[in-house]
Short mmCIF file of C-alpha atoms in Angstrom, two decimals:
data_model
loop_
_atom_site.label_atom_id
_atom_site.label_comp_id
_atom_site.label_asym_id
_atom_site.label_seq_id
_atom_site.Cartn_x
_atom_site.Cartn_y
_atom_site.Cartn_z
CA UNK A 173 257.02 160.82 90.17
CA UNK A 174 255.31 160.26 87.12
CA UNK A 175 252.08 158.65 86.89
CA UNK A 176 248.88 157.56 88.89
CA UNK A 177 248.64 156.20 92.19
CA UNK A 178 245.42 156.38 93.73
CA UNK A 179 242.85 153.29 94.90
CA UNK A 180 242.19 153.14 91.01
CA UNK A 181 245.02 151.44 90.44
CA UNK A 182 245.56 149.14 93.56
CA UNK A 183 243.84 146.21 91.79
CA UNK A 184 245.73 146.03 88.50
CA UNK A 185 249.04 146.35 91.11
CA UNK A 186 248.26 144.00 93.25
CA UNK A 187 247.81 141.97 90.76
CA UNK A 188 251.56 142.55 89.07
CA UNK A 189 253.04 141.97 92.56
CA UNK A 190 251.32 138.40 92.15
CA UNK A 191 252.26 137.65 88.89
CA UNK A 192 256.15 138.65 89.97
CA UNK A 193 255.45 136.38 92.87
CA UNK A 194 254.08 132.69 90.64
CA UNK A 195 256.71 133.29 88.20
CA UNK A 196 258.98 133.52 90.45
CA UNK A 197 257.66 130.27 91.90
CA UNK A 198 256.88 128.69 88.89
CA UNK A 199 261.20 128.63 88.06
CA UNK A 200 261.70 127.41 91.40
CA UNK A 201 259.60 124.80 90.63
CA UNK A 202 256.81 124.90 92.56
CA UNK A 203 253.85 124.89 90.15
CA UNK A 204 250.99 124.68 93.26
CA UNK A 205 251.87 127.81 94.74
CA UNK A 206 252.12 129.76 91.35
CA UNK A 207 248.85 128.81 90.25
CA UNK A 208 248.09 130.43 93.59
CA UNK A 209 249.54 133.19 92.37
CA UNK A 210 247.32 132.79 88.91
CA UNK A 211 244.18 133.02 90.92
CA UNK A 212 244.80 135.12 92.89
CA UNK A 213 245.88 137.32 89.43
CA UNK A 214 242.49 136.26 87.94
CA UNK A 215 240.78 138.12 91.23
CA UNK A 216 241.98 141.20 91.24
CA UNK A 217 241.72 142.03 87.40
CA UNK A 218 238.09 140.32 87.61
CA UNK A 219 237.24 143.84 89.92
CA UNK A 220 240.31 146.44 88.81
CA UNK A 221 238.07 147.57 85.93
CA UNK A 222 234.87 148.26 88.94
CA UNK A 223 236.79 150.04 91.22
CA UNK A 224 238.23 152.34 88.67
CA UNK A 225 234.71 152.97 87.20
CA UNK A 226 233.77 153.81 91.27
CA UNK A 227 236.51 157.05 90.66
CA UNK A 228 233.99 160.06 90.04
CA UNK A 229 234.72 163.00 86.65
CA UNK A 230 238.15 160.91 85.94
CA UNK A 231 239.98 162.50 83.30
CA UNK A 232 240.68 160.53 80.00
CA UNK A 233 244.35 160.77 80.49
CA UNK A 234 243.53 158.89 84.23
CA UNK A 235 241.35 156.06 81.81
CA UNK A 236 243.61 156.04 79.08
CA UNK A 237 246.39 155.53 81.77
CA UNK A 238 244.24 152.60 83.71
CA UNK A 239 243.94 151.12 79.94
CA UNK A 240 247.96 151.11 79.37
CA UNK A 241 248.69 149.96 82.80
CA UNK A 242 245.83 147.01 83.15
CA UNK A 243 247.18 145.52 79.06
CA UNK A 244 251.19 145.51 80.84
CA UNK A 245 249.78 144.02 83.52
CA UNK A 246 247.97 141.29 82.09
CA UNK A 247 251.49 140.59 79.46
CA UNK A 248 252.60 139.58 82.68
CA UNK A 249 250.11 137.96 85.01
CA UNK A 250 248.58 136.15 82.30
CA UNK A 251 251.14 136.15 79.42
CA UNK A 252 254.28 135.40 81.17
CA UNK A 253 252.86 133.81 84.00
CA UNK A 254 251.07 130.84 82.24
CA UNK A 255 253.89 130.42 80.24
CA UNK A 256 256.90 130.05 82.78
CA UNK A 257 254.01 127.73 84.45
CA UNK A 258 253.57 125.61 81.13
CA UNK A 259 257.04 125.43 80.62
CA UNK A 260 257.72 123.44 84.26
CA UNK A 261 254.81 121.14 83.91
CA UNK A 262 256.49 120.78 80.99
CA UNK A 263 259.69 119.49 80.71
CA UNK A 264 259.43 116.22 80.40
CA UNK A 265 259.11 116.46 77.33
CA UNK A 266 261.83 117.74 75.58
CA UNK A 267 262.39 120.26 73.48
CA UNK A 268 257.97 119.43 72.89
CA UNK A 269 257.77 121.68 76.25
CA UNK A 270 259.12 124.80 74.05
CA UNK A 271 255.89 124.52 72.06
CA UNK A 272 254.46 126.45 75.73
CA UNK A 273 255.93 129.69 74.69
CA UNK A 274 253.58 130.02 70.88
CA UNK A 275 250.89 130.81 75.10
CA UNK A 276 252.65 134.12 75.29
CA UNK A 277 252.92 134.16 72.25
CA UNK A 278 249.00 134.09 71.36
CA UNK A 279 248.54 136.29 74.75
CA UNK A 280 250.70 139.33 73.40
CA UNK A 281 248.83 139.33 70.19
CA UNK A 282 245.88 139.08 70.96
CA UNK A 283 246.54 141.84 74.21
CA UNK A 284 247.70 144.17 71.09
CA UNK A 285 244.47 143.22 69.06
CA UNK A 286 242.46 144.58 71.70
CA UNK A 287 244.06 148.10 72.69
CA UNK A 288 243.69 148.31 68.93
CA UNK A 289 240.49 147.52 68.26
CA UNK A 290 239.43 149.27 71.67
CA UNK A 291 240.85 153.06 70.54
CA UNK A 292 238.88 152.69 67.40
CA UNK A 293 235.98 152.09 68.42
CA UNK A 294 235.90 154.48 71.49
CA UNK A 295 236.42 156.55 68.23
CA UNK A 296 233.04 155.41 66.97
CA UNK A 297 231.22 154.96 70.05
CA UNK A 298 230.69 155.72 73.73
CA UNK A 299 230.20 153.43 76.50
CA UNK A 300 231.43 150.00 77.82
CA UNK A 301 231.66 147.01 74.88
CA UNK A 302 229.45 144.17 74.43
CA UNK A 303 231.12 141.98 73.32
CA UNK A 304 235.34 140.60 72.98
CA UNK A 305 236.33 139.22 69.82
CA UNK A 306 238.65 136.28 70.93
CA UNK A 307 238.92 134.35 74.36
CA UNK A 308 240.46 137.85 77.34
CA UNK A 309 243.35 136.20 78.67
CA UNK A 310 241.78 136.66 81.97
CA UNK A 311 239.85 133.01 81.91
CA UNK A 312 244.38 131.78 82.04
CA UNK A 313 243.85 131.95 85.71
CA UNK A 314 240.59 129.39 86.20
CA UNK A 315 242.32 127.03 82.84
CA UNK A 316 245.76 126.59 83.70
CA UNK A 317 244.14 125.36 87.56
CA UNK A 318 242.07 123.53 85.97
CA UNK A 319 243.87 122.03 83.50
CA UNK A 320 246.53 121.23 86.83
CA UNK A 321 243.48 118.91 88.95
CA UNK A 322 243.94 116.24 85.48
CA UNK A 323 248.24 115.38 87.62
CA UNK A 324 245.90 113.66 89.91
CA UNK A 325 244.08 110.87 87.37
CA UNK A 326 246.77 111.20 84.61
CA UNK A 327 250.12 112.22 86.26
CA UNK A 328 251.90 110.02 83.05
CA UNK A 329 250.05 111.44 80.67
CA UNK A 330 249.34 115.21 82.37
CA UNK A 331 252.73 116.65 80.43
CA UNK A 332 251.15 115.48 77.24
CA UNK A 333 247.81 116.67 78.17
CA UNK A 334 248.60 119.93 79.51
CA UNK A 335 250.60 121.59 76.71
CA UNK A 336 247.41 119.97 73.95
CA UNK A 337 244.80 122.19 76.54
CA UNK A 338 247.28 125.72 76.74
CA UNK A 339 247.45 125.46 72.55
CA UNK A 340 244.85 124.71 72.37
CA UNK A 341 243.28 127.73 74.59
CA UNK A 342 246.05 129.88 72.66
CA UNK A 343 244.52 129.17 69.79
CA UNK A 344 240.85 130.49 70.84
CA UNK A 345 242.97 133.64 72.37
CA UNK A 346 243.52 135.04 68.95
CA UNK A 347 240.56 133.45 67.46
CA UNK A 348 237.69 135.19 65.75
CA UNK A 349 235.18 133.96 67.89
CA UNK A 350 233.23 137.55 68.90
CA UNK A 351 232.27 136.60 73.41
CA UNK A 352 229.75 138.45 75.66
CA UNK A 353 231.21 140.90 78.04
CA UNK A 354 230.79 139.93 81.78
CA UNK A 355 228.79 141.64 83.77
CA UNK A 356 228.40 141.13 87.59
CA UNK A 357 226.64 137.93 87.75
CA UNK A 358 229.63 136.48 84.33
CA UNK A 359 232.20 138.22 87.50
CA UNK A 360 230.30 136.34 90.50
CA UNK A 361 230.18 133.28 88.48
CA UNK A 362 234.01 133.01 87.46
CA UNK A 363 234.53 133.28 91.62
CA UNK A 364 232.49 130.58 92.08
CA UNK A 365 234.01 128.84 89.76
CA UNK A 366 237.52 129.58 90.61
CA UNK A 367 236.13 128.01 94.88
CA UNK A 368 235.86 124.88 93.48
CA UNK A 369 238.83 124.45 91.83
CA UNK A 370 240.31 125.23 94.65
CA UNK A 371 238.75 123.30 96.47
CA UNK A 372 238.58 119.99 93.79
CA UNK A 373 242.44 120.41 94.59
CA UNK A 374 242.02 120.19 98.32
CA UNK A 375 239.45 116.50 97.86
CA UNK A 376 241.79 115.19 95.38
CA UNK A 377 245.06 115.87 97.92
CA UNK A 378 243.29 114.50 100.49
CA UNK A 379 242.23 111.77 99.17
CA UNK A 380 246.21 110.99 97.89
CA UNK A 381 246.87 111.65 101.89
CA UNK A 382 244.28 109.70 103.19
#
């Protein structure tokens, strides 16, 4: 059986599974469950590289395999899943909801660009990269749930606000903006932000119930 199935790819595979479950939930109209799956995808993606690097003496094949697997997983988790969520949320806008597909276009364009840029960089220098060109796709795991919080105070206007938000995010994905690489401290900050979003959602829900 071809492929690598040791612990170095487990987080990536777990994230992919969460992404597929999320797509199914979003397609069935269970937006909140789908958003939770997106958060889970973000968690696994934040730490999959860190877990992989704990394996000593990784071969070049293992390294390249992990990079390709991660990129393919990202298409599902941070491309197809957010787009499916967006299409469901923006349904009330009619044909305008089709603009949500531009997010998927931006995502796969950004991932392809990153793969080529990274391959060329590795030919010229070793070690980890210090900056990214354009906004990475993983932050969608925080951006989409954060945007969803607007559905509580702005219920009627929410679909158009959500569409505007994801289109702006799509523009950042394919922009030439230079952003620093997040190290452990940055990842922990993102994790805290995710927890804050979850707590905020629970507060809004309880406020609506009581």
